[in-house]
Amino acid sequence: MVGVDLGAPAGAAVERLAAKIATARRALFITGAGVSADSGLPTYRGVGGIYEASLTEDGLPIEMALSGGVLSRDPATTWKYIHQIESACRGAQPNGGHRALAQIQDQLDALWVLTQNVDGFHAAAGSRNVIEIHGNLQRLRCCGPECSWTQTVPDYAGLPALPRCPTCDAVVRPDVVLFDEVLPPAALSSLHAQLRQGFDVVVAVGTSAGFDYIAAPVVAACRAGVHTVEINPGQTPLSSLVSDKIAARAEPTLTALAVALGQRRP
Ligand code: OAD
């Protein structure tokens, strides 16, 4: 991995983070769409984000089109936007930021990734401890109440506009959290179990931190005096709270972090 020049303030903050991680046992990285933006995926909010238009072409706010309620009343509409999101992601690959996190994990007792991303890139890049709190687009499951059909697909090429279950003919859906839906219980209990064990370093990367369950671990860590860092070229509610704000893109920053940690090894 070659050296990465982030400029003076960001470079110094990366060095401080590397020093903390070098002596830490457990680190938590909380990631959002900004991490996958460096793979060419659109973010949800901000310039060019997929929620920037006020209404979809169907006259619904995108948050409504992508809700559990609309999926059950009008699945064709929800699937239209699911297909749009999936096709915007198709062919993209994990980037150096995902790979840097996978590389760093071997230098700690435990590095956990709490991600809102549904692209599966952290696990694909080799991260072992990943909590996909919003699910995963590649897993499909049947909406039928009595049916347990599931399938993992590489992408949605070849899927019909409204996919149906081969077993019971009910509508199929991606195993992701839609608006107005509850978080997956297994992911949530894994998150709570890890938070109970505590972390020595908490880093938020590429997320607008709009959800309480995303911001709260960072806020709690700040209050407990734990070293906290935000990596994000934009401002979020966390920016003024963290120990260090790194206003830079995820991929070069995480790559620089892995390099800095590599240089610290005996
Ligand atoms: P957002 O789109 O809300 O925020 C993306 C963040 O990434 C912004 O703060 C950007 O400034 C930042 N960003 C953009 N490019 C970046 C880069 N190259 N490196 C680092 N940061 C960058 O995405 P999330 O916070 O992930 O949920 O959004 C959370 C959830 O909102 C999504 O999981 C989705 C959506 O509603 C559901 O669908 C349930």
PDB file of C-alpha atoms and ligand atoms in Angstrom:
ATOM      1  CA  MET A   1       0.000   0.000   0.000  1.00  0.00           C
ATOM      2  CA  VAL A   2       1.575   3.314  -1.001  1.00  0.00           C
ATOM      3  CA  GLY A   3       1.646   6.368   1.232  1.00  0.00           C
ATOM      4  CA  VAL A   4      -1.291   8.766   1.052  1.00  0.00           C
ATOM      5  CA  ASP A   5      -0.877  12.522   1.477  1.00  0.00           C
ATOM      6  CA  LEU A   6      -4.035  13.940   3.066  1.00  0.00           C
ATOM      7  CA  GLY A   7      -2.619  17.342   3.903  1.00  0.00           C
ATOM      8  CA  ALA A   8      -1.421  18.572   7.289  1.00  0.00           C
ATOM      9  CA  PRO A   9      -4.509  18.726   9.593  1.00  0.00           C
ATOM     10  CA  ALA A  10      -6.078  15.494   8.299  1.00  0.00           C
ATOM     11  CA  GLY A  11      -2.714  13.740   8.285  1.00  0.00           C
ATOM     12  CA  ALA A  12      -2.106  14.674  11.936  1.00  0.00           C
ATOM     13  CA  ALA A  13      -5.591  13.450  12.923  1.00  0.00           C
ATOM     14  CA  VAL A  14      -4.967  10.151  11.111  1.00  0.00           C
ATOM     15  CA  GLU A  15      -1.698   9.763  13.051  1.00  0.00           C
ATOM     16  CA  ARG A  16      -3.549  10.405  16.343  1.00  0.00           C
ATOM     17  CA  LEU A  17      -6.172   7.815  15.375  1.00  0.00           C
ATOM     18  CA  ALA A  18      -3.458   5.300  14.428  1.00  0.00           C
ATOM     19  CA  ALA A  19      -1.781   5.858  17.806  1.00  0.00           C
ATOM     20  CA  LYS A  20      -5.094   5.226  19.624  1.00  0.00           C
ATOM     21  CA  ILE A  21      -5.848   2.103  17.595  1.00  0.00           C
ATOM     22  CA  ALA A  22      -2.308   0.794  18.150  1.00  0.00           C
ATOM     23  CA  THR A  23      -2.985   0.594  21.899  1.00  0.00           C
ATOM     24  CA  ALA A  24      -6.730  -0.197  21.701  1.00  0.00           C
ATOM     25  CA  ARG A  25      -8.332  -3.590  22.200  1.00  0.00           C
ATOM     26  CA  ARG A  26     -11.679  -2.849  20.572  1.00  0.00           C
ATOM     27  CA  ALA A  27     -12.653  -0.341  17.878  1.00  0.00           C
ATOM     28  CA  LEU A  28     -16.021   0.483  16.342  1.00  0.00           C
ATOM     29  CA  PHE A  29     -16.289   1.937  12.831  1.00  0.00           C
ATOM     30  CA  ILE A  30     -19.773   3.209  11.973  1.00  0.00           C
ATOM     31  CA  THR A  31     -20.128   3.540   8.218  1.00  0.00           C
ATOM     32  CA  GLY A  32     -22.601   5.015   5.780  1.00  0.00           C
ATOM     33  CA  ALA A  33     -23.116   5.729   2.108  1.00  0.00           C
ATOM     34  CA  GLY A  34     -20.043   7.996   1.956  1.00  0.00           C
ATOM     35  CA  VAL A  35     -17.767   4.945   2.262  1.00  0.00           C
ATOM     36  CA  SER A  36     -19.322   3.378  -0.820  1.00  0.00           C
ATOM     37  CA  ALA A  37     -19.418   6.754  -2.633  1.00  0.00           C
ATOM     38  CA  ASP A  38     -15.740   6.093  -3.348  1.00  0.00           C
ATOM     39  CA  SER A  39     -16.868   2.947  -5.226  1.00  0.00           C
ATOM     40  CA  GLY A  40     -19.113   5.142  -7.382  1.00  0.00           C
ATOM     41  CA  LEU A  41     -22.369   4.466  -5.521  1.00  0.00           C
ATOM     42  CA  PRO A  42     -24.757   7.385  -4.995  1.00  0.00           C
ATOM     43  CA  THR A  43     -25.290   8.653  -1.437  1.00  0.00           C
ATOM     44  CA  TYR A  44     -28.837   9.164  -0.128  1.00  0.00           C
ATOM     45  CA  ARG A  45     -28.516  12.801   0.943  1.00  0.00           C
ATOM     46  CA  GLY A  46     -26.378  15.720  -0.140  1.00  0.00           C
ATOM     47  CA  VAL A  47     -25.432  16.803  -3.636  1.00  0.00           C
ATOM     48  CA  GLY A  48     -26.304  14.070  -6.137  1.00  0.00           C
ATOM     49  CA  GLY A  49     -27.944  11.990  -3.397  1.00  0.00           C
ATOM     50  CA  ILE A  50     -30.848   9.818  -4.473  1.00  0.00           C
ATOM     51  CA  TYR A  51     -33.228  11.595  -2.049  1.00  0.00           C
ATOM     52  CA  GLU A  52     -32.405  15.063  -3.392  1.00  0.00           C
ATOM     53  CA  ALA A  53     -35.447  15.312  -5.676  1.00  0.00           C
ATOM     54  CA  SER A  54     -38.440  16.309  -3.549  1.00  0.00           C
ATOM     55  CA  LEU A  55     -40.804  13.818  -5.199  1.00  0.00           C
ATOM     56  CA  THR A  56     -40.417  10.671  -7.303  1.00  0.00           C
ATOM     57  CA  GLU A  57     -41.941  10.544 -10.787  1.00  0.00           C
ATOM     58  CA  ASP A  58     -44.902   8.776  -9.146  1.00  0.00           C
ATOM     59  CA  GLY A  59     -45.537  11.887  -7.033  1.00  0.00           C
ATOM     60  CA  LEU A  60     -44.458  10.203  -3.793  1.00  0.00           C
ATOM     61  CA  PRO A  61     -41.568  11.235  -1.572  1.00  0.00           C
ATOM     62  CA  ILE A  62     -38.885   8.555  -2.075  1.00  0.00           C
ATOM     63  CA  GLU A  63     -39.073   7.720   1.650  1.00  0.00           C
ATOM     64  CA  MET A  64     -42.718   6.794   1.116  1.00  0.00           C
ATOM     65  CA  ALA A  65     -42.137   4.836  -2.110  1.00  0.00           C
ATOM     66  CA  LEU A  66     -39.454   2.871  -0.237  1.00  0.00           C
ATOM     67  CA  SER A  67     -41.610   2.127   2.804  1.00  0.00           C
ATOM     68  CA  GLY A  68     -42.956  -1.128   4.153  1.00  0.00           C
ATOM     69  CA  GLY A  69     -46.483   0.293   3.908  1.00  0.00           C
ATOM     70  CA  VAL A  70     -46.261   1.034   0.179  1.00  0.00           C
ATOM     71  CA  LEU A  71     -44.518  -2.310  -0.428  1.00  0.00           C
ATOM     72  CA  SER A  72     -47.549  -4.128   0.976  1.00  0.00           C
ATOM     73  CA  ARG A  73     -50.166  -1.910  -0.761  1.00  0.00           C
ATOM     74  CA  ASP A  74     -48.430  -1.270  -4.069  1.00  0.00           C
ATOM     75  CA  PRO A  75     -45.334  -3.521  -4.385  1.00  0.00           C
ATOM     76  CA  ALA A  76     -44.782  -2.602  -8.045  1.00  0.00           C
ATOM     77  CA  THR A  77     -44.050   1.020  -7.058  1.00  0.00           C
ATOM     78  CA  THR A  78     -41.608   0.067  -4.288  1.00  0.00           C
ATOM     79  CA  TRP A  79     -39.885  -2.416  -6.591  1.00  0.00           C
ATOM     80  CA  LYS A  80     -39.525   0.261  -9.300  1.00  0.00           C
ATOM     81  CA  TYR A  81     -37.299   2.313  -6.953  1.00  0.00           C
ATOM     82  CA  ILE A  82     -35.554  -0.747  -5.501  1.00  0.00           C
ATOM     83  CA  HIS A  83     -34.572  -1.671  -9.062  1.00  0.00           C
ATOM     84  CA  GLN A  84     -33.329   1.895  -9.673  1.00  0.00           C
ATOM     85  CA  ILE A  85     -31.143   1.813  -6.566  1.00  0.00           C
ATOM     86  CA  GLU A  86     -29.812  -1.648  -7.369  1.00  0.00           C
ATOM     87  CA  SER A  87     -28.986  -0.764 -10.956  1.00  0.00           C
ATOM     88  CA  ALA A  88     -27.080   2.323  -9.742  1.00  0.00           C
ATOM     89  CA  CYS A  89     -24.941  -0.050  -7.618  1.00  0.00           C
ATOM     90  CA  ARG A  90     -24.560  -2.854 -10.145  1.00  0.00           C
ATOM     91  CA  GLY A  91     -20.982  -3.673 -11.123  1.00  0.00           C
ATOM     92  CA  ALA A  92     -19.487  -1.554  -8.331  1.00  0.00           C
ATOM     93  CA  GLN A  93     -16.814  -3.119  -6.139  1.00  0.00           C
ATOM     94  CA  PRO A  94     -15.449  -2.540  -2.630  1.00  0.00           C
ATOM     95  CA  ASN A  95     -12.822   0.206  -2.610  1.00  0.00           C
ATOM     96  CA  GLY A  96      -9.568   0.773  -0.775  1.00  0.00           C
ATOM     97  CA  GLY A  97     -11.462   2.138   2.252  1.00  0.00           C
ATOM     98  CA  HIS A  98     -13.334  -1.140   2.720  1.00  0.00           C
ATOM     99  CA  ARG A  99     -10.085  -3.067   2.245  1.00  0.00           C
ATOM    100  CA  ALA A 100      -8.213  -0.836   4.711  1.00  0.00           C
ATOM    101  CA  LEU A 101     -10.759  -1.635   7.456  1.00  0.00           C
ATOM    102  CA  ALA A 102     -10.365  -5.347   6.758  1.00  0.00           C
ATOM    103  CA  GLN A 103      -6.601  -4.943   6.989  1.00  0.00           C
ATOM    104  CA  ILE A 104      -6.725  -2.969  10.245  1.00  0.00           C
ATOM    105  CA  GLN A 105      -8.920  -5.545  12.002  1.00  0.00           C
ATOM    106  CA  ASP A 106      -5.977  -7.913  12.574  1.00  0.00           C
ATOM    107  CA  GLN A 107      -4.225  -5.311  14.726  1.00  0.00           C
ATOM    108  CA  LEU A 108      -6.915  -5.302  17.423  1.00  0.00           C
ATOM    109  CA  ASP A 109      -8.698  -7.884  19.545  1.00  0.00           C
ATOM    110  CA  ALA A 110     -11.880  -6.819  17.774  1.00  0.00           C
ATOM    111  CA  LEU A 111     -12.793  -4.300  15.109  1.00  0.00           C
ATOM    112  CA  TRP A 112     -16.546  -4.055  14.585  1.00  0.00           C
ATOM    113  CA  VAL A 113     -18.163  -2.368  11.599  1.00  0.00           C
ATOM    114  CA  LEU A 114     -21.688  -1.074  12.117  1.00  0.00           C
ATOM    115  CA  THR A 115     -22.878  -0.240   8.622  1.00  0.00           C
ATOM    116  CA  GLN A 116     -26.030   1.252   7.184  1.00  0.00           C
ATOM    117  CA  ASN A 117     -24.912   0.202   3.720  1.00  0.00           C
ATOM    118  CA  VAL A 118     -26.825  -2.606   2.043  1.00  0.00           C
ATOM    119  CA  ASP A 119     -24.187  -3.342  -0.610  1.00  0.00           C
ATOM    120  CA  GLY A 120     -22.312  -6.053   1.327  1.00  0.00           C
ATOM    121  CA  PHE A 121     -18.942  -4.422   0.496  1.00  0.00           C
ATOM    122  CA  HIS A 122     -17.448  -4.614   4.005  1.00  0.00           C
ATOM    123  CA  ALA A 123     -17.830  -8.385   4.194  1.00  0.00           C
ATOM    124  CA  ALA A 124     -16.769  -8.747   0.543  1.00  0.00           C
ATOM    125  CA  ALA A 125     -13.571  -6.839   1.359  1.00  0.00           C
ATOM    126  CA  GLY A 126     -12.825  -9.209   4.240  1.00  0.00           C
ATOM    127  CA  SER A 127     -14.207  -7.508   7.370  1.00  0.00           C
ATOM    128  CA  ARG A 128     -15.251 -10.305   9.739  1.00  0.00           C
ATOM    129  CA  ASN A 129     -17.349  -8.446  12.330  1.00  0.00           C
ATOM    130  CA  VAL A 130     -19.970  -6.563  10.342  1.00  0.00           C
ATOM    131  CA  ILE A 131     -23.398  -5.542  11.621  1.00  0.00           C
ATOM    132  CA  GLU A 132     -25.583  -4.746   8.602  1.00  0.00           C
ATOM    133  CA  ILE A 133     -28.180  -2.776  10.498  1.00  0.00           C
ATOM    134  CA  HIS A 134     -30.198  -1.971   7.326  1.00  0.00           C
ATOM    135  CA  GLY A 135     -29.862  -5.447   5.824  1.00  0.00           C
ATOM    136  CA  ASN A 136     -28.380  -6.536   2.521  1.00  0.00           C
ATOM    137  CA  LEU A 137     -29.669  -5.994  -1.011  1.00  0.00           C
ATOM    138  CA  GLN A 138     -28.313  -9.312  -2.240  1.00  0.00           C
ATOM    139  CA  ARG A 139     -30.567 -11.333   0.053  1.00  0.00           C
ATOM    140  CA  LEU A 140     -34.111 -11.793  -1.207  1.00  0.00           C
ATOM    141  CA  ARG A 141     -36.937 -13.203   0.876  1.00  0.00           C
ATOM    142  CA  CYS A 142     -40.593 -13.997   0.417  1.00  0.00           C
ATOM    143  CA  CYS A 143     -43.213 -11.638   1.878  1.00  0.00           C
ATOM    144  CA  GLY A 144     -45.668 -14.528   2.348  1.00  0.00           C
ATOM    145  CA  PRO A 145     -46.392 -14.909   6.075  1.00  0.00           C
ATOM    146  CA  GLU A 146     -46.094 -18.710   5.976  1.00  0.00           C
ATOM    147  CA  CYS A 147     -43.217 -18.927   3.505  1.00  0.00           C
ATOM    148  CA  SER A 148     -39.521 -19.109   4.426  1.00  0.00           C
ATOM    149  CA  TRP A 149     -38.088 -18.867   0.866  1.00  0.00           C
ATOM    150  CA  THR A 150     -34.850 -16.894   0.645  1.00  0.00           C
ATOM    151  CA  GLN A 151     -32.180 -16.563  -2.010  1.00  0.00           C
ATOM    152  CA  THR A 152     -28.874 -14.720  -2.303  1.00  0.00           C
ATOM    153  CA  VAL A 153     -28.286 -13.153  -5.710  1.00  0.00           C
ATOM    154  CA  PRO A 154     -25.195 -11.369  -7.068  1.00  0.00           C
ATOM    155  CA  ASP A 155     -27.384  -8.607  -8.545  1.00  0.00           C
ATOM    156  CA  TYR A 156     -30.906  -8.050  -9.888  1.00  0.00           C
ATOM    157  CA  ALA A 157     -30.083  -8.587 -13.580  1.00  0.00           C
ATOM    158  CA  GLY A 158     -32.759 -10.900 -14.902  1.00  0.00           C
ATOM    159  CA  LEU A 159     -35.202 -10.264 -12.052  1.00  0.00           C
ATOM    160  CA  PRO A 160     -38.681  -9.272 -13.253  1.00  0.00           C
ATOM    161  CA  ALA A 161     -40.085  -5.837 -12.412  1.00  0.00           C
ATOM    162  CA  LEU A 162     -42.124  -7.439  -9.631  1.00  0.00           C
ATOM    163  CA  PRO A 163     -40.381 -10.630  -8.512  1.00  0.00           C
ATOM    164  CA  ARG A 164     -42.562 -13.407  -7.103  1.00  0.00           C
ATOM    165  CA  CYS A 165     -41.745 -16.338  -4.877  1.00  0.00           C
ATOM    166  CA  PRO A 166     -41.118 -19.582  -6.819  1.00  0.00           C
ATOM    167  CA  THR A 167     -42.618 -21.514  -3.899  1.00  0.00           C
ATOM    168  CA  CYS A 168     -45.848 -19.664  -3.063  1.00  0.00           C
ATOM    169  CA  ASP A 169     -46.139 -16.846  -5.671  1.00  0.00           C
ATOM    170  CA  ALA A 170     -46.237 -14.098  -3.025  1.00  0.00           C
ATOM    171  CA  VAL A 171     -44.194 -10.953  -3.682  1.00  0.00           C
ATOM    172  CA  VAL A 172     -40.472 -11.228  -2.986  1.00  0.00           C
ATOM    173  CA  ARG A 173     -38.531  -8.409  -1.351  1.00  0.00           C
ATOM    174  CA  PRO A 174     -34.920  -7.549  -0.580  1.00  0.00           C
ATOM    175  CA  ASP A 175     -33.901  -8.291   3.000  1.00  0.00           C
ATOM    176  CA  VAL A 176     -33.349  -4.603   3.752  1.00  0.00           C
ATOM    177  CA  VAL A 177     -34.964  -2.194   6.187  1.00  0.00           C
ATOM    178  CA  LEU A 178     -37.503  -0.002   4.416  1.00  0.00           C
ATOM    179  CA  PHE A 179     -38.814   3.243   5.870  1.00  0.00           C
ATOM    180  CA  ASP A 180     -41.310   2.681   8.720  1.00  0.00           C
ATOM    181  CA  GLU A 181     -39.890  -0.809   9.374  1.00  0.00           C
ATOM    182  CA  VAL A 182     -38.171  -2.050  12.502  1.00  0.00           C
ATOM    183  CA  LEU A 183     -34.474  -2.911  12.545  1.00  0.00           C
ATOM    184  CA  PRO A 184     -33.521  -6.591  12.157  1.00  0.00           C
ATOM    185  CA  PRO A 185     -33.608  -8.078  15.694  1.00  0.00           C
ATOM    186  CA  ALA A 186     -30.436 -10.180  15.252  1.00  0.00           C
ATOM    187  CA  ALA A 187     -28.397  -7.191  14.054  1.00  0.00           C
ATOM    188  CA  LEU A 188     -29.778  -5.022  16.845  1.00  0.00           C
ATOM    189  CA  SER A 189     -29.000  -7.533  19.578  1.00  0.00           C
ATOM    190  CA  SER A 190     -25.493  -8.025  18.174  1.00  0.00           C
ATOM    191  CA  LEU A 191     -25.009  -4.234  18.271  1.00  0.00           C
ATOM    192  CA  HIS A 192     -26.249  -3.996  21.872  1.00  0.00           C
ATOM    193  CA  ALA A 193     -24.019  -6.893  22.941  1.00  0.00           C
ATOM    194  CA  GLN A 194     -20.964  -5.192  21.440  1.00  0.00           C
ATOM    195  CA  LEU A 195     -21.840  -1.785  22.902  1.00  0.00           C
ATOM    196  CA  ARG A 196     -22.160  -3.389  26.343  1.00  0.00           C
ATOM    197  CA  GLN A 197     -18.592  -4.665  26.007  1.00  0.00           C
ATOM    198  CA  GLY A 198     -17.467  -1.109  25.192  1.00  0.00           C
ATOM    199  CA  PHE A 199     -14.992   0.296  22.689  1.00  0.00           C
ATOM    200  CA  ASP A 200     -11.669   2.112  23.089  1.00  0.00           C
ATOM    201  CA  VAL A 201     -12.066   4.035  19.812  1.00  0.00           C
ATOM    202  CA  VAL A 202     -15.227   4.963  17.875  1.00  0.00           C
ATOM    203  CA  VAL A 203     -15.067   6.295  14.295  1.00  0.00           C
ATOM    204  CA  ALA A 204     -17.986   7.496  12.129  1.00  0.00           C
ATOM    205  CA  VAL A 205     -17.194   7.382   8.396  1.00  0.00           C
ATOM    206  CA  GLY A 206     -19.302   8.729   5.535  1.00  0.00           C
ATOM    207  CA  THR A 207     -22.617   8.950   7.338  1.00  0.00           C
ATOM    208  CA  SER A 208     -24.957  11.884   7.874  1.00  0.00           C
ATOM    209  CA  ALA A 209     -25.689  10.253  11.285  1.00  0.00           C
ATOM    210  CA  GLY A 210     -29.377  11.050  11.018  1.00  0.00           C
ATOM    211  CA  PHE A 211     -30.575   7.970  12.907  1.00  0.00           C
ATOM    212  CA  ASP A 212     -30.372   7.812  16.677  1.00  0.00           C
ATOM    213  CA  TYR A 213     -28.954   4.287  16.717  1.00  0.00           C
ATOM    214  CA  ILE A 214     -26.075   5.554  14.550  1.00  0.00           C
ATOM    215  CA  ALA A 215     -25.327   8.799  16.374  1.00  0.00           C
ATOM    216  CA  ALA A 216     -25.911   7.470  19.917  1.00  0.00           C
ATOM    217  CA  PRO A 217     -22.819   5.212  20.164  1.00  0.00           C
ATOM    218  CA  VAL A 218     -20.646   8.148  19.086  1.00  0.00           C
ATOM    219  CA  VAL A 219     -22.324  10.564  21.510  1.00  0.00           C
ATOM    220  CA  ALA A 220     -22.018   8.043  24.366  1.00  0.00           C
ATOM    221  CA  ALA A 221     -18.344   7.486  23.553  1.00  0.00           C
ATOM    222  CA  CYS A 222     -17.713  11.260  23.532  1.00  0.00           C
ATOM    223  CA  ARG A 223     -19.335  11.566  26.971  1.00  0.00           C
ATOM    224  CA  ALA A 224     -17.277   8.644  28.297  1.00  0.00           C
ATOM    225  CA  GLY A 225     -14.039  10.286  27.154  1.00  0.00           C
ATOM    226  CA  VAL A 226     -13.375   7.654  24.476  1.00  0.00           C
ATOM    227  CA  HIS A 227     -11.400   8.847  21.421  1.00  0.00           C
ATOM    228  CA  THR A 228     -13.955   9.592  18.689  1.00  0.00           C
ATOM    229  CA  VAL A 229     -13.335  10.563  15.071  1.00  0.00           C
ATOM    230  CA  GLU A 230     -15.526  11.584  12.168  1.00  0.00           C
ATOM    231  CA  ILE A 231     -14.299  11.089   8.590  1.00  0.00           C
ATOM    232  CA  ASN A 232     -16.590  13.070   6.301  1.00  0.00           C
ATOM    233  CA  PRO A 233     -15.994  15.975   3.924  1.00  0.00           C
ATOM    234  CA  GLY A 234     -19.356  17.410   5.022  1.00  0.00           C
ATOM    235  CA  GLN A 235     -20.788  18.542   8.357  1.00  0.00           C
ATOM    236  CA  THR A 236     -23.056  16.387  10.521  1.00  0.00           C
ATOM    237  CA  PRO A 237     -24.463  16.615  14.056  1.00  0.00           C
ATOM    238  CA  LEU A 238     -21.374  14.671  15.197  1.00  0.00           C
ATOM    239  CA  SER A 239     -18.821  17.063  13.697  1.00  0.00           C
ATOM    240  CA  SER A 240     -18.630  19.382  16.693  1.00  0.00           C
ATOM    241  CA  LEU A 241     -18.706  16.566  19.268  1.00  0.00           C
ATOM    242  CA  VAL A 242     -15.922  14.232  18.174  1.00  0.00           C
ATOM    243  CA  SER A 243     -12.328  14.370  19.407  1.00  0.00           C
ATOM    244  CA  ASP A 244     -11.127  14.740  15.807  1.00  0.00           C
ATOM    245  CA  LYS A 245     -13.013  15.750  12.678  1.00  0.00           C
ATOM    246  CA  ILE A 246     -11.289  14.687   9.458  1.00  0.00           C
ATOM    247  CA  ALA A 247     -12.897  16.588   6.577  1.00  0.00           C
ATOM    248  CA  ALA A 248     -11.729  14.232   3.851  1.00  0.00           C
ATOM    249  CA  ARG A 249     -13.014  11.350   1.746  1.00  0.00           C
ATOM    250  CA  ALA A 250     -13.257   7.902   3.256  1.00  0.00           C
ATOM    251  CA  GLU A 251     -11.049   5.937   0.849  1.00  0.00           C
ATOM    252  CA  PRO A 252      -7.832   7.993   1.057  1.00  0.00           C
ATOM    253  CA  THR A 253      -8.285   8.558   4.793  1.00  0.00           C
ATOM    254  CA  LEU A 254      -8.820   4.893   5.696  1.00  0.00           C
ATOM    255  CA  THR A 255      -5.987   3.934   3.351  1.00  0.00           C
ATOM    256  CA  ALA A 256      -3.709   6.440   5.109  1.00  0.00           C
ATOM    257  CA  LEU A 257      -4.818   5.000   8.458  1.00  0.00           C
ATOM    258  CA  ALA A 258      -3.895   1.453   7.398  1.00  0.00           C
ATOM    259  CA  VAL A 259      -0.515   2.715   6.158  1.00  0.00           C
ATOM    260  CA  ALA A 260       0.118   4.606   9.425  1.00  0.00           C
ATOM    261  CA  LEU A 261      -0.764   1.510  11.444  1.00  0.00           C
ATOM    262  CA  GLY A 262       1.405  -0.689   9.233  1.00  0.00           C
ATOM    263  CA  GLN A 263       4.356   1.619   9.867  1.00  0.00           C
ATOM    264  CA  ARG A 264       3.858   1.292  13.639  1.00  0.00           C
ATOM    265  CA  ARG A 265       4.226  -2.472  13.588  1.00  0.00           C
ATOM    266  CA  PRO A 266       7.552  -3.821  14.864  1.00  0.00           C
TER     267      PRO A 266
HETATM  268  P1  OAD B   1     -26.366   9.824   3.607  1.00  0.00           P
HETATM  269  O1  OAD B   1     -26.538   9.902   2.134  1.00  0.00           O
HETATM  270  O2  OAD B   1     -27.445  10.349   4.485  1.00  0.00           O
HETATM  271  O3  OAD B   1     -25.031  10.595   3.998  1.00  0.00           O
HETATM  272  C1  OAD B   1     -23.828  10.358   3.302  1.00  0.00           C
HETATM  273  C2  OAD B   1     -22.729  11.090   4.033  1.00  0.00           C
HETATM  274  O4  OAD B   1     -21.518  10.741   3.404  1.00  0.00           O
HETATM  275  C3  OAD B   1     -22.858  12.600   3.989  1.00  0.00           C
HETATM  276  O5  OAD B   1     -22.657  13.113   5.300  1.00  0.00           O
HETATM  277  C4  OAD B   1     -21.717  13.031   3.052  1.00  0.00           C
HETATM  278  O6  OAD B   1     -21.138  14.282   3.444  1.00  0.00           O
HETATM  279  C5  OAD B   1     -20.733  11.911   3.241  1.00  0.00           C
HETATM  280  N1  OAD B   1     -19.870  11.643   2.101  1.00  0.00           N
HETATM  281  C6  OAD B   1     -20.116  11.821   0.775  1.00  0.00           C
HETATM  282  N2  OAD B   1     -19.063  11.387   0.045  1.00  0.00           N
HETATM  283  C7  OAD B   1     -18.145  10.917   0.923  1.00  0.00           C
HETATM  284  C8  OAD B   1     -16.872  10.318   0.808  1.00  0.00           C
HETATM  285  N3  OAD B   1     -16.300  10.102  -0.398  1.00  0.00           N
HETATM  286  N4  OAD B   1     -16.207   9.957   1.929  1.00  0.00           N
HETATM  287  C9  OAD B   1     -16.765  10.165   3.162  1.00  0.00           C
HETATM  288  N5  OAD B   1     -17.969  10.727   3.330  1.00  0.00           N
HETATM  289  C10 OAD B   1     -18.656  11.093   2.241  1.00  0.00           C
HETATM  290  O7  OAD B   1     -26.004   8.305   3.928  1.00  0.00           O
HETATM  291  P2  OAD B   1     -26.156   7.507   5.293  1.00  0.00           P
HETATM  292  O8  OAD B   1     -25.744   8.325   6.453  1.00  0.00           O
HETATM  293  O9  OAD B   1     -25.503   6.192   5.074  1.00  0.00           O
HETATM  294  O10 OAD B   1     -31.478   3.965   5.073  1.00  0.00           O
HETATM  295  O11 OAD B   1     -27.712   7.309   5.312  1.00  0.00           O
HETATM  296  C11 OAD B   1     -28.262   6.484   6.232  1.00  0.00           C
HETATM  297  C12 OAD B   1     -29.487   5.850   5.696  1.00  0.00           C
HETATM  298  O12 OAD B   1     -30.312   6.798   5.048  1.00  0.00           O
HETATM  299  C13 OAD B   1     -29.297   4.817   4.616  1.00  0.00           C
HETATM  300  O13 OAD B   1     -28.834   3.581   5.106  1.00  0.00           O
HETATM  301  C14 OAD B   1     -30.690   4.686   4.104  1.00  0.00           C
HETATM  302  C15 OAD B   1     -31.097   6.139   4.063  1.00  0.00           C
HETATM  303  O14 OAD B   1     -32.381   6.399   4.437  1.00  0.00           O
HETATM  304  C16 OAD B   1     -32.501   3.209   4.659  1.00  0.00           C
HETATM  305  O15 OAD B   1     -32.717   3.030   3.494  1.00  0.00           O
HETATM  306  C17 OAD B   1     -33.294   2.612   5.764  1.00  0.00           C
END
